[in-house]
Amino acid sequence: MNKDQAKDLFNKVLSAKRLRKGVSVINENEFADFYALLKERPELNDLFYKYSNKEEMLNPSQLLAFLQTEQKVINVNEKKAATFINKYEHSGAKPASFMSREGFQTFLLSEEMDIFNFQHRKVFQDMEQPLSFYYIASSHNTYLMADQIAGESSIEGYIRALKMGCRCVELDLWDGEDNEPIIYHGYTLTSKILLKDVLSNAIKTYSFATSEYPVILSLENHLSLDQQKILAKHLKTILGDMLYTQPIGELSNLPSPKSLKKKIIIKNKKLPPKSKEEETVSADSEDDDEGRPTEIVQDANADKPKALKKVGCPGRKKTKGTRVKLAQELSDLVNICTAVHFRSFDHAKKQGKWYEMSSLSEDKAYTLADSKLEKFVEYNRKQLIRIYPSGKRQDSSNYDPIPLWNVGSHMVALNYQTTGKYMMYNNAQFLTNGQCGYVLKPTFLVKGIYDSGMISSGVMFRQMFTIKVNEIISGQHLPRPDFENKGDIIDPYVIIKVRGHEVDERTFKTKVVQNNGFNPIWNEVFTFLIKVPQLAFVHFIVRDYSSTGRNEKLGEYCIQFENIQQGYRHVHLVDKYNRPIIPASIFVHVTIT
């Protein structure tokens, strides 16, 4: 809000001229009136009066009409409307079950009236399908707080990821002093943490703090045989009954998330049945450049800076056919997430087992998603797969998870320590279903005949959706960029991006509102057809226009299409760390037909 607008409001409430040091001042009552004028939302007042018959109060019947007609709320009655009044009205009208304009505004800013479907904040999906039917929230280099060369390794990385609902975390394991395995990014200058501390203070304590559904420990096992045995001992003694140890022979298919509640699953290589103690297994469980635990030769000076050049980071190549020893004690803890080297989809179809899973680099996965789309989808229906960032991403940057979710990839592992749009998409994907870390994949990715042509045309679906953002109506309390001077006033505009299947992707932009971050009004309409709603994300971005082209981001919000509520909704903005920017929001009107 610029100075002239503020001055006009000030003069409206000034009942008598008072000067203090030559400056006009207002009293306590006038300040209350001034604050009330600041909070006025003409766009909400119009909506309020439409249903109150231009009276100053809404009764339960009128509020019910608003909920059913505008908000498209089902399973609501007059009694429920009265409950909303009781919850959100704070004036003297509350005892008589009336809602004032202020109460109406509070109600529309509530979680129930948010653009995100309030009912999806709890687990509502079928959790009794095989694990391969779900997207699984997954972290890469979970222990790192920053880059992969000299960043800090910390238990906090695991705690943060688990509290965010992440269900697959990575343990990069190396031999440590005093026969104690350590976790760090091998052959780099990243700091080291003890495995037993991670298990005790993070995995055991926080695995089920946010979600009761299973956690997968993805082991990058660089350990000697002796320390593998220590690893197995720590897993059993520290995690105890949490550890999922049911033999594969007692199962015929991947279990469901529900059947695995509060269980921790180990992902690692496994010795063949009836193998001898300490038998060797193939080192080629990973696709190319993740981890290189299984290289035969370890540089004695690997902790020194010059070792970075000698060993090569990233992308240290291992010799094909390399075999390493695997401790029987560790192998016995591996069951439904047995790591195997990926050869081809045809090989997996002929010889792959339901309990085997592979890991692919983002580059390999993107190539397969482009060239063998149908086979990729078919593979993901039966076996689990984990995708991880390219080893070239030394800065712990992220890659785009959406093309890999589009083919049904389960564990698209991202660097949770790194902010940006790709983590924003990840947050949007896994906020639903109670943020439990498991999201049921679309039916066409798990059952029936998959035909990419029918999907892109929309023929496969009984109904395509036209989403009409009838209006991006207004904004409230938009923040200034950190770098701007205190006296600067922002010039905000909104970008809407649709991500998902390539046929649905598009971008829209509003006009720029000059000199108003307090309560800008846009009143612009955007309409777009969504052919594959199950894969679509809608990303709202608010920027500050700059003649220099900097156009700093002020806030954003991303939502998976199937979580969108129709009607007059607030989009509550978050910062780059996905933290709410209270009370910043944009007000939209959405219809889906």
mmCIF file of C-alpha atoms in Angstrom, residues 243-490:
data_model
loop_
_atom_site.group_PDB
_atom_site.id
_atom_site.type_symbol
_atom_site.label_atom_id
_atom_site.label_comp_id
_atom_site.label_asym_id
_atom_site.label_seq_id
_atom_site.Cartn_x
_atom_site.Cartn_y
_atom_site.Cartn_z
ATOM 1 C CA LEU A 243 13.181 -54.271 12.056
ATOM 2 C CA TYR A 244 11.187 -56.150 9.411
ATOM 3 C CA THR A 245 12.766 -59.597 9.182
ATOM 4 C CA GLN A 246 10.074 -61.838 7.725
ATOM 5 C CA PRO A 247 11.696 -64.312 5.292
ATOM 6 C CA ILE A 248 10.868 -63.950 1.612
ATOM 7 C CA GLY A 249 9.841 -67.605 1.479
ATOM 8 C CA GLU A 250 6.820 -66.830 3.641
ATOM 9 C CA LEU A 251 5.534 -64.241 1.145
ATOM 10 C CA SER A 252 4.337 -64.315 -2.456
ATOM 11 C CA ASN A 253 4.036 -60.605 -3.207
ATOM 12 C CA LEU A 254 5.106 -57.242 -1.868
ATOM 13 C CA PRO A 255 3.286 -56.520 1.407
ATOM 14 C CA SER A 256 1.085 -53.465 1.857
ATOM 15 C CA PRO A 257 1.981 -50.301 3.776
ATOM 16 C CA LYS A 258 -0.761 -51.139 6.279
ATOM 17 C CA SER A 259 0.712 -54.567 7.030
ATOM 18 C CA LEU A 260 4.124 -52.965 7.559
ATOM 19 C CA LYS A 261 3.104 -50.241 9.990
ATOM 20 C CA LYS A 262 5.966 -49.159 12.251
ATOM 21 C CA LYS A 263 8.418 -51.477 10.515
ATOM 22 C CA ILE A 264 11.869 -50.627 9.157
ATOM 23 C CA ILE A 265 12.960 -52.376 5.962
ATOM 24 C CA ILE A 266 16.571 -52.849 4.900
ATOM 25 C CA LYS A 267 17.491 -52.279 1.254
ATOM 26 C CA ASN A 268 20.805 -53.948 0.407
ATOM 27 C CA LYS A 269 22.299 -56.797 -1.581
ATOM 28 C CA LYS A 270 21.577 -60.333 -0.358
ATOM 29 C CA LEU A 271 23.498 -63.582 -0.502
ATOM 30 C CA PRO A 272 22.017 -66.342 -2.666
ATOM 31 C CA PRO A 273 20.085 -69.095 -0.852
ATOM 32 C CA LYS A 274 22.235 -71.786 0.748
ATOM 33 C CA SER A 275 25.370 -69.701 0.243
ATOM 34 C CA LYS A 276 28.462 -70.183 2.331
ATOM 35 C CA GLU A 277 29.330 -67.784 5.138
ATOM 36 C CA GLU A 278 30.903 -64.610 3.777
ATOM 37 C CA GLU A 279 30.301 -65.512 0.131
ATOM 38 C CA THR A 280 30.824 -62.822 -2.479
ATOM 39 C CA VAL A 281 28.060 -61.077 -4.412
ATOM 40 C CA SER A 282 28.058 -58.789 -7.426
ATOM 41 C CA ALA A 283 28.999 -55.205 -6.618
ATOM 42 C CA ASP A 284 26.831 -53.885 -9.437
ATOM 43 C CA SER A 285 23.642 -53.152 -7.524
ATOM 44 C CA GLU A 286 23.617 -49.497 -8.493
ATOM 45 C CA ASP A 287 23.323 -48.290 -12.046
ATOM 46 C CA ASP A 288 26.419 -46.159 -12.471
ATOM 47 C CA ASP A 289 27.531 -43.288 -10.278
ATOM 48 C CA GLU A 290 25.904 -43.564 -6.871
ATOM 49 C CA GLY A 291 28.103 -44.580 -4.016
ATOM 50 C CA ARG A 292 31.026 -46.789 -5.090
ATOM 51 C CA PRO A 293 31.179 -48.810 -1.943
ATOM 52 C CA THR A 294 32.180 -51.932 -3.694
ATOM 53 C CA GLU A 295 35.384 -50.848 -5.388
ATOM 54 C CA ILE A 296 38.120 -53.370 -4.670
ATOM 55 C CA VAL A 297 40.859 -50.843 -3.990
ATOM 56 C CA GLN A 298 40.483 -48.207 -1.323
ATOM 57 C CA ASP A 299 42.999 -45.348 -1.362
ATOM 58 C CA ALA A 300 44.817 -45.196 1.953
ATOM 59 C CA ASN A 301 44.832 -41.395 1.662
ATOM 60 C CA ALA A 302 41.163 -41.103 0.740
ATOM 61 C CA ASP A 303 40.566 -38.544 3.477
ATOM 62 C CA LYS A 304 43.084 -36.105 2.026
ATOM 63 C CA PRO A 305 42.149 -33.413 -0.510
ATOM 64 C CA LYS A 306 44.419 -34.848 -3.219
ATOM 65 C CA ALA A 307 42.391 -38.047 -3.060
ATOM 66 C CA LEU A 308 39.486 -36.192 -4.621
ATOM 67 C CA LYS A 309 41.426 -35.982 -7.856
ATOM 68 C CA LYS A 310 42.832 -39.472 -7.688
ATOM 69 C CA VAL A 311 39.593 -41.249 -6.889
ATOM 70 C CA GLY A 312 37.419 -38.964 -8.949
ATOM 71 C CA CYS A 313 34.315 -37.334 -7.617
ATOM 72 C CA PRO A 314 31.689 -37.724 -8.861
ATOM 73 C CA GLY A 315 31.205 -40.756 -11.033
ATOM 74 C CA ARG A 316 33.872 -43.089 -9.730
ATOM 75 C CA LYS A 317 33.676 -46.090 -12.020
ATOM 76 C CA LYS A 318 33.803 -49.596 -10.712
ATOM 77 C CA THR A 319 35.057 -52.525 -12.694
ATOM 78 C CA LYS A 320 32.256 -54.583 -14.156
ATOM 79 C CA GLY A 321 32.068 -58.010 -12.677
ATOM 80 C CA THR A 322 33.596 -56.895 -9.384
ATOM 81 C CA ARG A 323 32.535 -59.105 -6.511
ATOM 82 C CA VAL A 324 32.640 -58.250 -2.839
ATOM 83 C CA LYS A 325 32.145 -60.164 0.367
ATOM 84 C CA LEU A 326 28.833 -59.794 2.137
ATOM 85 C CA ALA A 327 28.365 -60.793 5.760
ATOM 86 C CA GLN A 328 25.708 -63.421 6.332
ATOM 87 C CA GLU A 329 24.495 -61.501 9.389
ATOM 88 C CA LEU A 330 23.674 -58.492 7.216
ATOM 89 C CA SER A 331 22.259 -60.558 4.372
ATOM 90 C CA ASP A 332 19.805 -62.183 6.769
ATOM 91 C CA LEU A 333 18.210 -58.787 7.448
ATOM 92 C CA VAL A 334 17.414 -58.179 3.776
ATOM 93 C CA ASN A 335 14.119 -59.399 2.334
ATOM 94 C CA ILE A 336 11.566 -57.436 0.278
ATOM 95 C CA CYS A 337 14.052 -54.758 -0.864
ATOM 96 C CA THR A 338 16.844 -56.920 -2.246
ATOM 97 C CA ALA A 339 19.122 -54.701 -4.336
ATOM 98 C CA VAL A 340 20.099 -56.048 -7.763
ATOM 99 C CA HIS A 341 21.810 -54.535 -10.778
ATOM 100 C CA PHE A 342 19.417 -53.324 -13.475
ATOM 101 C CA ARG A 343 20.085 -54.969 -16.836
ATOM 102 C CA SER A 344 16.971 -54.319 -18.888
ATOM 103 C CA PHE A 345 13.206 -54.355 -18.628
ATOM 104 C CA ASP A 346 13.083 -57.522 -20.704
ATOM 105 C CA HIS A 347 15.514 -59.270 -18.362
ATOM 106 C CA ALA A 348 13.514 -58.155 -15.333
ATOM 107 C CA LYS A 349 10.285 -59.400 -16.904
ATOM 108 C CA LYS A 350 11.759 -62.847 -17.552
ATOM 109 C CA GLN A 351 13.945 -63.374 -14.503
ATOM 110 C CA GLY A 352 13.210 -60.608 -12.016
ATOM 111 C CA LYS A 353 11.703 -61.452 -8.643
ATOM 112 C CA TRP A 354 8.979 -59.410 -6.947
ATOM 113 C CA TYR A 355 11.250 -58.734 -3.959
ATOM 114 C CA GLU A 356 14.147 -57.436 -6.070
ATOM 115 C CA MET A 357 14.637 -53.740 -6.733
ATOM 116 C CA SER A 358 17.132 -51.645 -8.647
ATOM 117 C CA SER A 359 18.450 -48.108 -8.459
ATOM 118 C CA LEU A 360 18.921 -45.913 -11.517
ATOM 119 C CA SER A 361 20.568 -42.546 -11.973
ATOM 120 C CA GLU A 362 18.332 -39.732 -13.158
ATOM 121 C CA ASP A 363 20.017 -39.731 -16.595
ATOM 122 C CA LYS A 364 19.415 -43.435 -17.158
ATOM 123 C CA ALA A 365 15.855 -43.142 -15.857
ATOM 124 C CA TYR A 366 15.006 -40.175 -18.099
ATOM 125 C CA THR A 367 16.368 -42.041 -21.124
ATOM 126 C CA LEU A 368 14.277 -45.118 -20.350
ATOM 127 C CA ALA A 369 11.176 -43.010 -19.670
ATOM 128 C CA ASP A 370 11.540 -41.492 -23.142
ATOM 129 C CA SER A 371 12.509 -44.603 -25.092
ATOM 130 C CA LYS A 372 10.732 -47.458 -23.274
ATOM 131 C CA LEU A 373 7.798 -45.775 -21.571
ATOM 132 C CA GLU A 374 5.340 -48.698 -21.600
ATOM 133 C CA LYS A 375 7.980 -51.177 -20.400
ATOM 134 C CA PHE A 376 8.999 -48.791 -17.625
ATOM 135 C CA VAL A 377 5.395 -48.592 -16.417
ATOM 136 C CA GLU A 378 5.037 -52.379 -16.580
ATOM 137 C CA TYR A 379 8.238 -52.878 -14.578
ATOM 138 C CA ASN A 380 7.080 -50.437 -11.898
ATOM 139 C CA ARG A 381 3.847 -52.387 -11.431
ATOM 140 C CA LYS A 382 5.691 -55.464 -10.154
ATOM 141 C CA GLN A 383 9.025 -54.358 -8.720
ATOM 142 C CA LEU A 384 10.210 -51.364 -6.761
ATOM 143 C CA ILE A 385 12.666 -48.900 -8.231
ATOM 144 C CA ARG A 386 14.676 -46.055 -6.761
ATOM 145 C CA ILE A 387 15.908 -43.092 -8.795
ATOM 146 C CA TYR A 388 18.729 -40.895 -7.516
ATOM 147 C CA PRO A 389 20.434 -37.670 -8.661
ATOM 148 C CA SER A 390 23.360 -37.711 -11.045
ATOM 149 C CA GLY A 391 26.770 -37.819 -9.392
ATOM 150 C CA LYS A 392 27.584 -34.624 -11.253
ATOM 151 C CA ARG A 393 25.335 -32.729 -8.841
ATOM 152 C CA GLN A 394 28.124 -31.928 -6.385
ATOM 153 C CA ASP A 395 26.124 -28.960 -5.102
ATOM 154 C CA SER A 396 23.303 -31.306 -4.011
ATOM 155 C CA SER A 397 20.952 -29.748 -6.559
ATOM 156 C CA ASN A 398 17.810 -31.619 -7.547
ATOM 157 C CA TYR A 399 16.299 -32.977 -10.739
ATOM 158 C CA ASP A 400 12.718 -32.914 -12.016
ATOM 159 C CA PRO A 401 10.771 -35.791 -10.396
ATOM 160 C CA ILE A 402 7.586 -35.345 -12.442
ATOM 161 C CA PRO A 403 8.591 -37.250 -15.634
ATOM 162 C CA LEU A 404 9.615 -40.190 -13.428
ATOM 163 C CA TRP A 405 6.417 -40.140 -11.380
ATOM 164 C CA ASN A 406 4.595 -40.104 -14.719
ATOM 165 C CA VAL A 407 5.916 -43.613 -15.455
ATOM 166 C CA GLY A 408 5.150 -44.853 -11.948
ATOM 167 C CA SER A 409 8.608 -44.711 -10.355
ATOM 168 C CA HIS A 410 8.197 -45.299 -6.637
ATOM 169 C CA MET A 411 11.213 -43.808 -4.888
ATOM 170 C CA VAL A 412 12.320 -40.691 -6.739
ATOM 171 C CA ALA A 413 14.990 -39.672 -4.249
ATOM 172 C CA LEU A 414 15.659 -35.950 -3.900
ATOM 173 C CA ASN A 415 18.091 -33.912 -1.830
ATOM 174 C CA TYR A 416 15.790 -32.785 0.973
ATOM 175 C CA GLN A 417 18.485 -30.371 2.137
ATOM 176 C CA THR A 418 18.150 -28.332 -1.068
ATOM 177 C CA THR A 419 15.344 -25.866 -1.730
ATOM 178 C CA GLY A 420 13.832 -25.123 -5.124
ATOM 179 C CA LYS A 421 10.931 -25.935 -7.396
ATOM 180 C CA TYR A 422 11.643 -29.667 -7.546
ATOM 181 C CA MET A 423 11.406 -30.034 -3.775
ATOM 182 C CA MET A 424 8.272 -27.873 -4.006
ATOM 183 C CA TYR A 425 6.760 -30.500 -6.341
ATOM 184 C CA ASN A 426 7.861 -33.233 -3.949
ATOM 185 C CA ASN A 427 6.191 -31.456 -1.037
ATOM 186 C CA ALA A 428 3.002 -31.107 -3.091
ATOM 187 C CA GLN A 429 3.051 -34.790 -4.066
ATOM 188 C CA PHE A 430 3.374 -36.038 -0.499
ATOM 189 C CA LEU A 431 1.342 -33.466 1.447
ATOM 190 C CA THR A 432 -1.779 -35.473 0.645
ATOM 191 C CA ASN A 433 -2.915 -38.689 2.355
ATOM 192 C CA GLY A 434 -2.029 -37.352 5.775
ATOM 193 C CA GLN A 435 1.577 -36.658 4.734
ATOM 194 C CA CYS A 436 2.215 -40.316 5.512
ATOM 195 C CA GLY A 437 4.860 -40.671 2.776
ATOM 196 C CA TYR A 438 2.839 -43.134 0.674
ATOM 197 C CA VAL A 439 0.574 -41.908 -2.133
ATOM 198 C CA LEU A 440 -1.453 -44.360 -4.198
ATOM 199 C CA LYS A 441 -0.494 -44.201 -7.858
ATOM 200 C CA PRO A 442 -3.179 -43.633 -10.537
ATOM 201 C CA THR A 443 -5.033 -46.796 -11.516
ATOM 202 C CA PHE A 444 -3.730 -46.692 -15.095
ATOM 203 C CA LEU A 445 -0.163 -46.972 -13.757
ATOM 204 C CA VAL A 446 -0.846 -50.111 -11.707
ATOM 205 C CA LYS A 447 -3.583 -52.036 -13.533
ATOM 206 C CA GLY A 448 -4.886 -52.726 -17.021
ATOM 207 C CA ILE A 449 -3.301 -51.972 -20.366
ATOM 208 C CA TYR A 450 -1.112 -48.890 -20.415
ATOM 209 C CA ASP A 451 -1.343 -46.985 -23.702
ATOM 210 C CA SER A 452 0.551 -43.690 -23.760
ATOM 211 C CA GLY A 453 -1.290 -42.570 -26.895
ATOM 212 C CA MET A 454 -4.689 -43.039 -25.285
ATOM 213 C CA ILE A 455 -3.509 -41.207 -22.191
ATOM 214 C CA SER A 456 -2.154 -38.170 -24.046
ATOM 215 C CA SER A 457 -5.372 -37.884 -26.048
ATOM 216 C CA GLY A 458 -7.523 -38.248 -22.962
ATOM 217 C CA VAL A 459 -9.397 -41.202 -24.483
ATOM 218 C CA MET A 460 -8.430 -43.475 -21.581
ATOM 219 C CA PHE A 461 -10.339 -41.370 -19.065
ATOM 220 C CA ARG A 462 -14.071 -41.230 -18.572
ATOM 221 C CA GLN A 463 -13.822 -37.559 -17.757
ATOM 222 C CA MET A 464 -11.350 -34.812 -18.509
ATOM 223 C CA PHE A 465 -11.469 -31.716 -16.353
ATOM 224 C CA THR A 466 -11.698 -28.089 -17.296
ATOM 225 C CA ILE A 467 -10.310 -26.055 -14.441
ATOM 226 C CA LYS A 468 -11.360 -22.446 -14.500
ATOM 227 C CA VAL A 469 -9.556 -20.154 -12.147
ATOM 228 C CA ASN A 470 -12.537 -17.826 -12.514
ATOM 229 C CA GLU A 471 -10.499 -15.119 -10.936
ATOM 230 C CA ILE A 472 -7.184 -14.648 -9.316
ATOM 231 C CA ILE A 473 -9.006 -12.049 -7.302
ATOM 232 C CA SER A 474 -6.623 -10.515 -4.829
ATOM 233 C CA GLY A 475 -3.550 -10.792 -2.646
ATOM 234 C CA GLN A 476 -3.040 -10.098 1.032
ATOM 235 C CA HIS A 477 0.030 -9.005 2.985
ATOM 236 C CA LEU A 478 2.571 -9.932 0.318
ATOM 237 C CA PRO A 479 6.118 -9.660 1.698
ATOM 238 C CA ARG A 480 8.914 -7.520 0.314
ATOM 239 C CA PRO A 481 11.988 -9.328 -1.000
ATOM 240 C CA ASP A 482 14.741 -9.431 1.606
ATOM 241 C CA PHE A 483 17.138 -7.329 -0.460
ATOM 242 C CA GLU A 484 14.740 -4.386 -0.999
ATOM 243 C CA ASN A 485 14.884 -1.144 0.954
ATOM 244 C CA LYS A 486 12.297 -0.690 3.685
ATOM 245 C CA GLY A 487 10.687 2.161 1.774
ATOM 246 C CA ASP A 488 10.218 0.179 -1.423
ATOM 247 C CA ILE A 489 6.691 -0.905 -2.373
ATOM 248 C CA ILE A 490 6.311 -4.050 -4.442
#
